Coordinates of N, CA and C in Angstrom, one line a residue:
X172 N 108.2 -126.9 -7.6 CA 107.8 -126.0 -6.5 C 108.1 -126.7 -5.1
X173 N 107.6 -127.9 -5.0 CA 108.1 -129.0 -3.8 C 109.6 -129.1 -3.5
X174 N 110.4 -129.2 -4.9 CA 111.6 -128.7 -4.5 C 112.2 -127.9 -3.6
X175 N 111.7 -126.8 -3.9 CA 112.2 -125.5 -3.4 C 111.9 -125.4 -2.1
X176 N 111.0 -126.0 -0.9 CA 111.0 -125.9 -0.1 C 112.4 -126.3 1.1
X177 N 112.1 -125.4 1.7 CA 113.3 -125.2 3.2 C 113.0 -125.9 3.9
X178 N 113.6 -126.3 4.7 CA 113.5 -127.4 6.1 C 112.7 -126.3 7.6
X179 N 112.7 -124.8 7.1 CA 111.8 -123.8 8.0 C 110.6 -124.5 7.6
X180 N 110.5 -124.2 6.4 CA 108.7 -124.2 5.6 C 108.1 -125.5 5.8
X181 N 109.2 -126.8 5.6 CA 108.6 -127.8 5.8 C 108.1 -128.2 7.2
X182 N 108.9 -127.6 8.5 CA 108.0 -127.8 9.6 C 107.1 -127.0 9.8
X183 N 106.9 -125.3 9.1 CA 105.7 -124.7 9.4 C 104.7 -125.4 9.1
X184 N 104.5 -126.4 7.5 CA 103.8 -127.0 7.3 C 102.7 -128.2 7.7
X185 N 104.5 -128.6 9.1 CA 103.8 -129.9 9.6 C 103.1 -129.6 10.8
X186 N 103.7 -128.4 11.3 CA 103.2 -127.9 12.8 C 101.7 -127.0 12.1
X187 N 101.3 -126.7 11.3 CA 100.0 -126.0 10.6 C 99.1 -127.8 10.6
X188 N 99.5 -128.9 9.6 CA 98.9 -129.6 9.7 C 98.8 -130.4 10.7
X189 N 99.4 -130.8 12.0 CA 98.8 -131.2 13.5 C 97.9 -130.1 13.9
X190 N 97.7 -128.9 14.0 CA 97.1 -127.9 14.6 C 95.6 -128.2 13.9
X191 N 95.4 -128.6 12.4 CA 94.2 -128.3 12.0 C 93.6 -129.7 12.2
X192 N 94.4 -131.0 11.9 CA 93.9 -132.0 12.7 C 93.8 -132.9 13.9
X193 N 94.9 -132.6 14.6 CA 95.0 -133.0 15.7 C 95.7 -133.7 16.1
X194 N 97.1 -134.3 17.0 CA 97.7 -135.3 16.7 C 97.1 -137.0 17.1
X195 N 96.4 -136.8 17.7 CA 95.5 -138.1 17.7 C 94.7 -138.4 16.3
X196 N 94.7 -137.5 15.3 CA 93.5 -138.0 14.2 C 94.8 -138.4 12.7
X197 N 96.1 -137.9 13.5 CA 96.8 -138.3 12.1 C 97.2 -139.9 11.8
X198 N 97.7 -140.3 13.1 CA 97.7 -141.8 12.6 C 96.5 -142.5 11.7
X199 N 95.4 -142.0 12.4 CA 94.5 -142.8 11.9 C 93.9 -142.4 10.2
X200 N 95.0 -141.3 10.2 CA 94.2 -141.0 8.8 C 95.6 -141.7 7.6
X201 N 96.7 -141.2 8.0 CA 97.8 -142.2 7.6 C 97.4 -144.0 7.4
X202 N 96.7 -144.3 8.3 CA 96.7 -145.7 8.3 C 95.6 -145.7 7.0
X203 N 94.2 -144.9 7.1 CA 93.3 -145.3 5.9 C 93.7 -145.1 4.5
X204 N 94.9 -143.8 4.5 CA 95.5 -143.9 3.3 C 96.4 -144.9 3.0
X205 N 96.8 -145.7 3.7 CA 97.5 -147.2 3.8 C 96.7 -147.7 2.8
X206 N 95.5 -148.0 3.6 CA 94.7 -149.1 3.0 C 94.3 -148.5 1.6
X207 N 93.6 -147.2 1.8 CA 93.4 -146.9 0.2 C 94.4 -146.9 -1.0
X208 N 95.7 -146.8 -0.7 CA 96.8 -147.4 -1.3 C 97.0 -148.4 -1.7
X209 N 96.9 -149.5 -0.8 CA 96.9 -151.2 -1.2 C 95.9 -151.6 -1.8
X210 N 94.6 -151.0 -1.7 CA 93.6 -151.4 -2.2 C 93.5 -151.1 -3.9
X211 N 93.8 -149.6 -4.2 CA 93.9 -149.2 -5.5 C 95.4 -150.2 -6.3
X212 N 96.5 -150.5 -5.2 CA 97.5 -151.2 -6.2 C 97.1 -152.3 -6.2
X213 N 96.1 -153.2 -5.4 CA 95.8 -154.6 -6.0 C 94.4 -154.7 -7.3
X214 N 93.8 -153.6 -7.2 CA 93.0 -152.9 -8.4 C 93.6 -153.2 -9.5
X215 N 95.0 -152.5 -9.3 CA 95.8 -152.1 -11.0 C 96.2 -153.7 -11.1
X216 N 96.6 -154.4 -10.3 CA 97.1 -155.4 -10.6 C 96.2 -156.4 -11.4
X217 N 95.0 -156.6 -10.2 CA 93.9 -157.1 -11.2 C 93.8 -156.9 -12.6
X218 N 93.5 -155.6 -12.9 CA 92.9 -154.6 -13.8 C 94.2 -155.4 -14.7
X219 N 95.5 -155.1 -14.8 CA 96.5 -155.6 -15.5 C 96.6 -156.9 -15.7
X220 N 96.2 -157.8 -15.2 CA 96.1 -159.4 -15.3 C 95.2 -159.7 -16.0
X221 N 93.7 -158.9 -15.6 CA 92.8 -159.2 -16.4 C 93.1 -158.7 -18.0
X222 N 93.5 -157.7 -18.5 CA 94.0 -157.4 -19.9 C 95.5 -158.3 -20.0
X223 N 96.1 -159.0 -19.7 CA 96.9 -159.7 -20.3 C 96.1 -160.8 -20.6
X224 N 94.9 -161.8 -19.8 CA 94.1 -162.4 -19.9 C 94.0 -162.6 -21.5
X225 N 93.0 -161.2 -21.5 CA 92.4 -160.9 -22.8 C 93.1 -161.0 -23.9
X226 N 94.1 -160.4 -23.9 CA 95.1 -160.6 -25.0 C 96.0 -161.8 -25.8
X227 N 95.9 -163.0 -24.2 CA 96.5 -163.9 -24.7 C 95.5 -164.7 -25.7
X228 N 96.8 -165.3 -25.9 CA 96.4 -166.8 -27.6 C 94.7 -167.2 -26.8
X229 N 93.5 -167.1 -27.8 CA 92.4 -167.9 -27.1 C 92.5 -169.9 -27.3
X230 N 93.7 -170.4 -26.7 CA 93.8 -171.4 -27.0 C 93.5 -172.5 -25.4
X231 N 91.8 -172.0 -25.4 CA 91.5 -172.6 -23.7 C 91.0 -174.1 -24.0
X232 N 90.6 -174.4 -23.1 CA 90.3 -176.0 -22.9 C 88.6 -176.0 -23.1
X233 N 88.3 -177.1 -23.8 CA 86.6 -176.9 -23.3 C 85.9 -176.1 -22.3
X234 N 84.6 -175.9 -22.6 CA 84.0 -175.2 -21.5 C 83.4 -176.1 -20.2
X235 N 83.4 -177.1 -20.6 CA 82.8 -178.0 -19.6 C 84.4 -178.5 -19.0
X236 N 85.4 -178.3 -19.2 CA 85.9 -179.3 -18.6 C 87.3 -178.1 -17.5
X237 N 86.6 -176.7 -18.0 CA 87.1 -175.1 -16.8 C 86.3 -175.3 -15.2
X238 N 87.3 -175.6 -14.9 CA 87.1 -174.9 -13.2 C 86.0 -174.0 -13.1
X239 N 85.3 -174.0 -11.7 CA 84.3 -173.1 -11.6 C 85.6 -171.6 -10.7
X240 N 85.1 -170.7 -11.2 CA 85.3 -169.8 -10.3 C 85.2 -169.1 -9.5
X241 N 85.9 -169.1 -7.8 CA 85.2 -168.5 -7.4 C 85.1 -166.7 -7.6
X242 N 84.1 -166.0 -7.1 CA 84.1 -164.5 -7.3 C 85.5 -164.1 -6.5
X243 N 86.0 -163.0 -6.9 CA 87.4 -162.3 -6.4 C 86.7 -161.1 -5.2
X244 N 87.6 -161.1 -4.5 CA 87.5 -160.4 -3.4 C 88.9 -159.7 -3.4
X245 N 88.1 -158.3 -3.1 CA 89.7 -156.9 -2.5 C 90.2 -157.7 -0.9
X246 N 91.5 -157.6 -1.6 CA 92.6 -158.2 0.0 C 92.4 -156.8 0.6
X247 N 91.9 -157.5 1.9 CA 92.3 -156.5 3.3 C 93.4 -156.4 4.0
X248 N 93.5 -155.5 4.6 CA 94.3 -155.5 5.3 C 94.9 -156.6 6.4
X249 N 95.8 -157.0 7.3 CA 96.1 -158.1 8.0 C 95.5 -157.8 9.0
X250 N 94.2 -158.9 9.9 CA 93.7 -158.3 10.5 C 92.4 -157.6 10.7
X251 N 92.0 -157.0 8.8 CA 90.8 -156.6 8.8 C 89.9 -157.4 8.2
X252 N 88.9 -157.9 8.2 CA 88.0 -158.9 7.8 C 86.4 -157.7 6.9
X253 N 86.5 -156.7 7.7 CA 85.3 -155.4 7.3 C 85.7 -155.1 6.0
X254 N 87.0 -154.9 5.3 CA 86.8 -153.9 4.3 C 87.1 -154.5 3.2
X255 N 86.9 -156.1 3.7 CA 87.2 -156.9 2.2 C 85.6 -156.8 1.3
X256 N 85.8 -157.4 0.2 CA 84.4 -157.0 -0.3 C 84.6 -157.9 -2.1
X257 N 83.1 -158.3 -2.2 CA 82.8 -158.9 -3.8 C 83.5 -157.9 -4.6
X258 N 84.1 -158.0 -5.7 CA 84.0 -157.3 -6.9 C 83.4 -157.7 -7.9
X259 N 82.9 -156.6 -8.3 CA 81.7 -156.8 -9.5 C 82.1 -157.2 -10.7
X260 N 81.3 -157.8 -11.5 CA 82.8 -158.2 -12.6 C 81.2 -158.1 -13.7
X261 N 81.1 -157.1 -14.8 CA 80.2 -157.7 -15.9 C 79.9 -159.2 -16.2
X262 N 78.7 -159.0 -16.3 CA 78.4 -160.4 -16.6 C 78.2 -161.8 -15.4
X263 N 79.0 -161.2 -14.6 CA 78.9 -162.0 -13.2 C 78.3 -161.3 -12.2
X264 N 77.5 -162.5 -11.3 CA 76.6 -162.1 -10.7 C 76.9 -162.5 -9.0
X265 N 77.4 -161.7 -8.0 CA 78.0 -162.1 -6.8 C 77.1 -162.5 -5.6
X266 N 75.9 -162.8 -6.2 CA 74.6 -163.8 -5.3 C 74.9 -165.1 -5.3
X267 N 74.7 -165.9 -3.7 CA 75.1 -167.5 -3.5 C 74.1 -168.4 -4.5

């Protein structure tokens, strides 16, 4: 169906969506879907590293002689320091 659209319909579309938001409110909303974007692909990345983790050979080194680790934190943006944040991880507990 996205196909099918005409180079008419696609500027009706754009000139309908500045009208209902404003052109001052689009950047800013483009930019938060930025971040929500980067945020969810460093998710999946996690999320995928953590199951390879799991899967691999359990062939670890003592437990006394593992690295402490520190808790992981979502990358912010360059520049943003606000929307970084603990991730919660079962079992671990993100208090100093």
């Amino acid at each position: 169906m996205i196909g099918n659209l005409k180079p008419l319909e696609i500027l009706l579309i754009i000139a309908v969506i500045v009208l209902l938001f404003g052109a001052k409110k689009l950047p800013e909303m483009a930019r938060s879907l930025g971040k929500s974007a980067r945020i969810l692909k460093s998710e999946a990345k996690a999320m995928k590293k953590d199951g390879e983790a799991d899967d691999a050979p359990a062939a670890a080194p003592a437990a006394d002689t593992q690295q402490p680790v520190a808790p992981r934190t979502i990358q912010a943006a360059p520049g943003d320091v606000t929307s970084s944040r603990p991730v919660g991880e079962p079992g671990r507990t993100t208090q100093g």
